[in-house]
Coordinates of C-alpha atoms and ligand atoms in Angstrom, one line a residue:
A1 CA 69.7 17.5 175.3
T2 CA 68.5 19.5 171.9
G3 CA 67.3 22.3 170.6
S4 CA 64.7 23.5 168.1
A5 CA 63.9 26.8 167.3
P6 CA 62.8 28.5 163.6
A7 CA 64.7 30.1 160.7
V8 CA 62.4 32.9 159.3
P9 CA 63.1 34.8 156.5
I10 CA 64.4 38.3 157.0
D11 CA 62.2 40.0 154.6
E12 CA 58.5 38.1 153.4
R13 CA 59.8 39.1 149.5
F14 CA 62.8 37.9 148.8
D15 CA 65.1 34.5 151.8
I16 CA 68.3 37.4 151.8
A17 CA 68.9 35.7 154.8
Y18 CA 67.3 33.6 157.9
V19 CA 67.1 34.9 161.7
T20 CA 66.8 32.6 164.2
P21 CA 65.8 33.8 168.3
V22 CA 68.4 33.6 170.3
T23 CA 69.1 34.5 174.7
I24 CA 72.3 35.7 175.9
G25 CA 73.2 36.6 179.8
T26 CA 71.0 36.4 183.2
P27 CA 68.5 37.8 182.6
P28 CA 67.7 37.1 178.8
Q29 CA 68.0 39.8 176.4
T30 CA 66.5 37.8 173.1
L31 CA 68.2 39.0 169.6
M32 CA 67.3 37.7 166.5
L33 CA 70.6 36.0 164.8
D34 CA 72.2 34.0 161.1
F35 CA 72.5 31.0 162.0
D36 CA 76.1 30.9 159.0
T37 CA 76.7 27.4 158.4
G38 CA 79.8 29.4 156.1
S39 CA 81.7 30.8 159.2
S40 CA 82.7 30.3 162.7
D41 CA 81.6 33.4 165.2
L42 CA 79.4 34.2 166.5
W43 CA 79.2 37.9 167.0
V44 CA 75.8 40.2 168.2
F45 CA 75.0 44.1 167.7
S46 CA 76.1 45.4 171.0
S47 CA 75.6 48.8 173.7
H48 CA 79.9 49.2 172.7
M49 CA 79.1 50.5 169.0
P50 CA 78.5 54.2 168.2
P51 CA 74.6 54.7 168.4
F52 CA 74.6 56.0 164.5
Q53 CA 75.7 52.8 163.7
V54 CA 72.6 50.7 164.9
R55 CA 69.5 50.5 162.7
G56 CA 66.7 49.4 164.4
Q57 CA 68.6 45.7 165.6
E58 CA 68.7 44.0 168.8
I59 CA 71.4 44.8 170.3
Y60 CA 73.5 43.0 173.8
T61 CA 73.8 45.1 176.6
P62 CA 77.3 42.9 178.4
D63 CA 77.0 44.9 181.7
E64 CA 72.6 44.2 182.0
S65 CA 74.1 40.6 182.6
S66 CA 74.6 38.7 186.3
T67 CA 76.9 36.2 184.5
A68 CA 78.9 38.5 181.4
R69 CA 82.7 38.1 181.9
L70 CA 85.1 39.8 179.5
L71 CA 87.9 38.0 177.9
E72 CA 90.6 40.4 178.7
G73 CA 93.0 41.5 175.2
H74 CA 91.0 39.4 173.1
T75 CA 89.5 41.2 169.8
W76 CA 88.0 39.8 166.6
S77 CA 88.0 41.4 163.5
I78 CA 86.0 39.3 159.9
M79 CA 85.0 40.5 156.2
Y80 CA 83.0 38.2 154.5
G81 CA 82.7 37.6 151.1
D82 CA 80.7 39.8 150.3
G83 CA 82.4 42.5 152.3
S84 CA 80.5 43.4 154.7
A85 CA 82.4 43.5 158.0
S86 CA 82.5 43.7 162.1
R87 CA 84.9 43.7 165.4
G88 CA 84.9 44.4 168.4
N89 CA 85.8 42.3 171.5
V90 CA 84.5 39.3 173.3
Y91 CA 82.8 38.3 176.1
V92 CA 81.5 34.5 177.7
D93 CA 78.3 34.5 179.0
T94 CA 75.2 32.1 178.8
F95 CA 73.4 31.3 175.8
A96 CA 70.6 29.2 174.6
V97 CA 68.6 28.5 171.3
G98 CA 65.4 26.5 170.9
G99 CA 65.8 25.3 174.9
L100 CA 69.1 24.0 174.3
T101 CA 72.2 25.9 177.3
V102 CA 75.2 27.0 176.9
L103 CA 77.2 28.6 180.1
N104 CA 80.7 30.1 179.3
Q105 CA 80.0 30.9 175.7
A106 CA 81.9 33.0 174.2
V107 CA 79.7 36.3 172.6
Q108 CA 81.8 38.7 170.3
T109 CA 80.4 42.0 171.2
A110 CA 80.2 44.0 167.9
Q111 CA 82.4 47.9 168.0
Q112 CA 81.7 48.4 164.7
V113 CA 80.2 46.8 161.5
S114 CA 80.2 48.2 158.4
A115 CA 77.1 49.7 156.1
S116 CA 75.5 47.0 155.2
F117 CA 75.0 45.6 158.3
T118 CA 73.4 48.8 159.7
S119 CA 71.0 48.1 156.3
A120 CA 70.5 44.6 157.5
T121 CA 68.0 46.1 160.5
N122 CA 66.7 42.9 160.7
I123 CA 70.1 40.6 161.2
D124 CA 70.9 41.4 165.0
G125 CA 74.8 39.4 164.3
L126 CA 75.8 35.7 163.4
V127 CA 76.4 32.0 165.2
G128 CA 78.2 30.9 162.9
L129 CA 78.0 27.0 162.2
G130 CA 81.2 26.3 160.9
F131 CA 84.2 24.4 162.1
S132 CA 86.6 26.2 165.4
T133 CA 89.4 26.7 163.4
L134 CA 87.5 29.2 161.4
N135 CA 87.1 31.5 164.7
T136 CA 88.7 35.2 163.8
V137 CA 88.4 35.8 168.1
R138 CA 92.8 36.3 168.8
P139 CA 94.5 36.2 170.8
E140 CA 92.8 32.9 171.5
S141 CA 90.3 31.2 168.8
Q142 CA 86.5 30.5 170.8
L143 CA 85.0 27.8 169.7
T144 CA 81.3 27.6 167.8
F145 CA 78.3 27.8 170.7
F146 CA 77.6 23.3 168.6
D147 CA 81.6 22.8 169.3
N148 CA 80.3 24.3 173.2
A149 CA 77.3 22.5 172.6
K150 CA 78.9 19.0 171.3
A151 CA 79.7 16.1 174.2
S152 CA 75.9 17.4 174.9
L153 CA 74.1 17.3 172.8
D154 CA 72.3 13.4 171.6
N155 CA 74.0 13.7 168.8
P156 CA 77.0 15.8 167.5
V157 CA 74.5 17.2 164.7
F158 CA 72.9 19.4 163.6
T159 CA 69.8 20.0 160.4
A160 CA 68.9 22.3 158.4
D161 CA 65.0 22.5 157.7
L162 CA 65.5 25.9 155.5
K163 CA 62.0 27.1 153.4
Y164 CA 61.0 29.3 150.7
M165 CA 59.2 31.7 151.7
A166 CA 58.2 30.4 154.8
A167 CA 59.7 29.6 158.2
G168 CA 62.5 26.8 159.0
T169 CA 64.1 25.0 161.7
Y170 CA 67.1 24.8 162.2
D171 CA 67.6 21.0 165.1
F172 CA 70.4 20.7 167.5
G173 CA 71.3 16.6 168.2
F174 CA 68.1 15.0 166.5
I175 CA 67.3 14.2 163.7
D176 CA 63.5 14.8 163.0
R177 CA 62.5 12.0 161.3
A178 CA 59.1 14.1 159.9
K179 CA 61.2 16.0 158.5
Y180 CA 61.8 14.7 155.8
T181 CA 60.5 11.5 154.2
G182 CA 62.7 7.9 152.0
E183 CA 66.3 8.5 152.6
I184 CA 69.6 10.6 154.1
T185 CA 72.0 10.6 151.0
Y186 CA 75.5 10.9 153.1
V187 CA 78.8 12.0 151.7
P188 CA 81.8 13.2 152.9
I189 CA 83.2 16.1 154.3
D190 CA 86.3 18.3 154.6
P191 CA 86.4 19.7 157.8
D192 CA 90.6 21.1 156.1
P193 CA 89.3 24.4 155.8
G194 CA 87.0 25.4 158.1
Y195 CA 83.1 25.1 156.0
W196 CA 81.8 21.9 155.3
I197 CA 83.1 21.9 151.2
F198 CA 81.2 18.0 149.6
T199 CA 81.5 16.9 146.0
S200 CA 78.2 17.3 144.1
S201 CA 77.9 13.8 141.9
G202 CA 76.3 16.0 139.2
Y203 CA 73.7 18.3 137.8
A204 CA 70.9 18.8 134.5
V205 CA 69.2 21.0 133.9
G206 CA 65.4 20.6 134.4
A207 CA 64.4 17.5 136.2
S208 CA 67.1 14.9 136.3
S209 CA 66.9 13.8 132.1
N210 CA 70.1 14.3 130.8
F211 CA 72.3 14.0 134.4
S212 CA 75.5 14.8 133.6
A213 CA 78.7 12.8 136.3
T214 CA 81.1 15.5 136.7
P215 CA 81.3 16.4 140.5
I216 CA 81.5 20.0 141.7
I217 CA 83.4 19.9 145.0
G218 CA 81.2 22.8 147.4
I219 CA 80.3 24.4 150.3
A220 CA 76.7 24.2 152.3
D221 CA 76.9 27.2 153.1
T222 CA 73.3 29.4 154.7
G223 CA 74.8 32.1 155.1
T224 CA 74.6 33.0 151.2
S225 CA 70.9 33.5 149.4
L226 CA 72.3 32.0 146.4
V227 CA 73.9 28.9 144.8
Y228 CA 77.2 30.3 142.9
L229 CA 78.2 26.9 140.2
P230 CA 80.7 26.8 137.6
T231 CA 80.8 29.1 134.6
A232 CA 80.0 25.9 132.2
V233 CA 77.3 25.0 134.5
L234 CA 75.4 28.3 134.3
T235 CA 76.7 28.1 130.8
A236 CA 74.3 25.4 130.1
Y237 CA 71.2 26.7 132.4
Y238 CA 70.5 30.1 131.8
R239 CA 70.9 29.2 127.6
Q240 CA 67.5 27.1 128.0
V241 CA 65.9 30.7 129.3
Q242 CA 64.8 33.2 126.7
G243 CA 66.8 36.5 126.8
A244 CA 69.2 35.9 129.6
T245 CA 72.5 37.7 130.4
N246 CA 75.0 37.3 131.9
S247 CA 75.2 41.3 133.1
R248 CA 78.4 43.5 134.1
S249 CA 75.6 46.0 135.6
Y250 CA 73.5 44.1 138.0
G251 CA 76.6 41.9 138.4
G252 CA 75.2 38.7 137.5
Y253 CA 73.0 36.3 135.4
V254 CA 69.4 39.1 134.4
F255 CA 66.1 37.8 132.2
P256 CA 62.4 38.7 132.1
C257 CA 60.7 37.6 134.5
D258 CA 58.4 36.3 133.0
S259 CA 60.5 34.4 131.1
A260 CA 60.0 30.1 131.1
L261 CA 62.5 28.8 134.2
P262 CA 63.5 25.1 133.6
S263 CA 64.3 23.4 136.9
F264 CA 68.4 22.8 138.1
T265 CA 69.0 19.6 139.5
F266 CA 72.0 18.4 141.7
G267 CA 73.5 15.0 142.7
V268 CA 74.9 14.6 145.8
G269 CA 76.2 10.5 145.8
E270 CA 72.8 8.6 143.6
E271 CA 70.3 11.1 145.2
R272 CA 69.0 13.3 142.5
F273 CA 67.8 16.7 144.4
T274 CA 65.8 20.1 142.7
I275 CA 65.1 23.4 142.7
P276 CA 62.7 24.6 140.9
A277 CA 62.4 27.0 138.9
S278 CA 60.2 29.6 141.3
Y279 CA 63.7 29.5 143.4
I280 CA 65.5 30.6 140.9
R281 CA 63.6 33.2 139.3
Y282 CA 64.9 35.3 142.3
A283 CA 64.0 38.7 143.0
P284 CA 63.1 41.7 140.6
V285 CA 66.9 43.0 140.2
T286 CA 64.3 46.8 141.6
E287 CA 61.5 47.2 143.4
G288 CA 59.1 46.3 140.0
S289 CA 61.5 45.7 137.2
A290 CA 60.3 43.1 134.5
T291 CA 64.5 42.0 135.2
C292 CA 64.3 39.6 136.9
F293 CA 68.0 38.4 139.2
G294 CA 68.5 34.6 138.9
G295 CA 69.3 31.8 141.8
L296 CA 71.4 30.7 140.2
Q297 CA 75.1 33.1 139.9
S298 CA 78.8 32.4 139.1
S299 CA 81.3 31.4 141.6
S300 CA 83.9 32.1 138.6
E301 CA 84.9 35.2 140.3
L302 CA 84.7 33.2 143.9
G303 CA 87.2 31.2 143.8
I304 CA 84.7 28.1 145.3
N305 CA 81.5 26.7 144.3
I306 CA 78.3 27.8 147.2
W307 CA 75.3 26.4 147.3
G308 CA 73.7 28.3 149.2
D309 CA 69.0 28.8 151.0
V310 CA 69.1 28.3 146.5
A311 CA 70.2 24.8 146.9
L312 CA 69.5 24.6 150.7
K313 CA 66.0 24.9 150.8
A314 CA 65.3 22.7 148.5
A315 CA 66.5 19.1 151.1
F316 CA 66.1 18.6 154.3
V317 CA 70.4 18.9 155.3
V318 CA 71.9 16.5 158.2
F319 CA 75.5 18.2 159.6
D320 CA 77.0 15.6 161.0
S321 CA 80.1 16.8 163.3
R322 CA 80.8 13.1 164.7
S323 CA 84.6 11.7 162.7
P324 CA 84.8 11.9 160.1
P325 CA 82.6 14.3 159.7
R326 CA 79.4 14.0 156.8
I327 CA 77.0 16.1 155.3
G328 CA 73.3 14.4 154.7
W329 CA 71.3 15.2 152.3
A330 CA 67.1 14.6 152.5
K331 CA 63.8 15.0 150.1
K332 CA 61.3 16.3 151.9
Ligands
0EO401 C1 85.7 35.5 157.6 C2 85.5 33.8 156.9 C3 85.8 33.0 158.1 C4 84.3 33.2 157.1 C5 83.6 33.3 155.5 N1 82.6 33.0 155.0 C6 81.4 33.6 154.0 O1 81.1 35.2 153.6 C7 80.4 33.6 153.9 C8 78.9 33.5 155.0 O2 77.8 32.3 154.8 C9 78.8 34.7 154.4 C10 77.4 35.3 155.9 C11 77.0 36.4 155.1 C12 77.7 37.3 156.2 C13 76.8 39.3 156.0 C14 75.5 38.9 156.2 C15 74.9 37.5 156.0 C16 76.1 36.9 156.5 N2 78.2 35.1 153.8 C17 78.2 35.7 152.1 O3 79.2 36.7 152.8 C18 77.8 35.9 151.4 C19 76.5 37.0 151.4 C20 74.9 36.8 151.0 O4 75.1 36.2 149.5 C21 74.2 37.6 151.0 C22 74.1 38.6 152.3 C23 72.8 39.4 153.1 C24 72.0 38.8 153.6 C25 71.3 40.0 153.6 C26 71.5 41.4 153.5 C27 72.3 41.8 152.4 C28 73.0 41.0 152.5 N3 73.1 38.0 150.0 C29 73.6 38.0 149.0 O5 73.9 39.6 148.3 O6 71.9 38.6 148.4 C30 72.0 38.8 147.4 C31 73.1 38.4 146.2 C32 70.4 38.2 146.5 C33 71.8 40.6 147.2 C34 84.5 33.7 154.5 O7 84.4 33.0 153.5 O8 85.4 35.5 153.7

């Protein structure tokens, strides 16, 4: 089996997150979920939430699904890197995305979500694509939809083709030759922490002229909007940007929106990937401001480097869960 579904930016001005249509239950209920390689819970806005916490999101109503079954005595509670949180109980139901159907998928129904989820009106929940060891359901943790689907997939892989201010694609079970050029460069993944962690071979400010071969260990995370890298890398980059400062009030590097920006190149093995300056001129700090927030930010407070959407949309990325798992990067 294989599947293919669109990854649609939730905001037409900035690619802050991407959502993908899925159906849950019988008859099918359609929700738009954020496919997130940085976590491993499949949770949805649901009929079990207080109505004031729902602001336009689609909800899953298990009572209206003939195939829904409560997973007795199981609960979940999750807190993400940005401080947003949600918790609730668990059903098992039919889950389908892009033509791929998983029977008996654990669907975590929210009973409470934090204010930031309520205000993210275009996100109806998340589909974790991290390793199932990160799943927060207790007393028995549950498998991700990808882990449940894996045995029936033609290949145990999924790919991310995210795009700058346009809809991209998540493919499951196959690698679409038409979505990339040249060859795919694979590097090993350390699955133990539960993230898609790999080592980048280095970086260059601008094109790959003055490449610095310094290993950068980080996670490939479709659920994080920006790129978070070590301070040394950031100072090397923003030194080249007129008027750039690391602003405490804005919580990161900002610069005049009309400043010239170099591109940013990162290495995967011998291959070099360049993030265009337009992706790094991420967004005005507030609507209409002449000060822009950078798409490259510091990882010093995170304890981990993150290759988020700003980097992922510069490549075609293969998440390969064969044994041992590996990640592949190709130009497009
Ligand atoms: C609980 C663990 C098992 C897993 C957990 N994983 C993570 O925190 C990483 C994971 O990818 C989570 C997944 C996201 C949680 C919030 C909703 C959207 C998905 N990423 C995150 O927690 C990182 C948060 C994102 O970067 C936000 C997302 C966002 C989306 C829409 C509106 C506002 C903000 N963007 C965001 O803040 O963009 C700015 C900086 C431009 C404002 C962890 O490591 O703690």
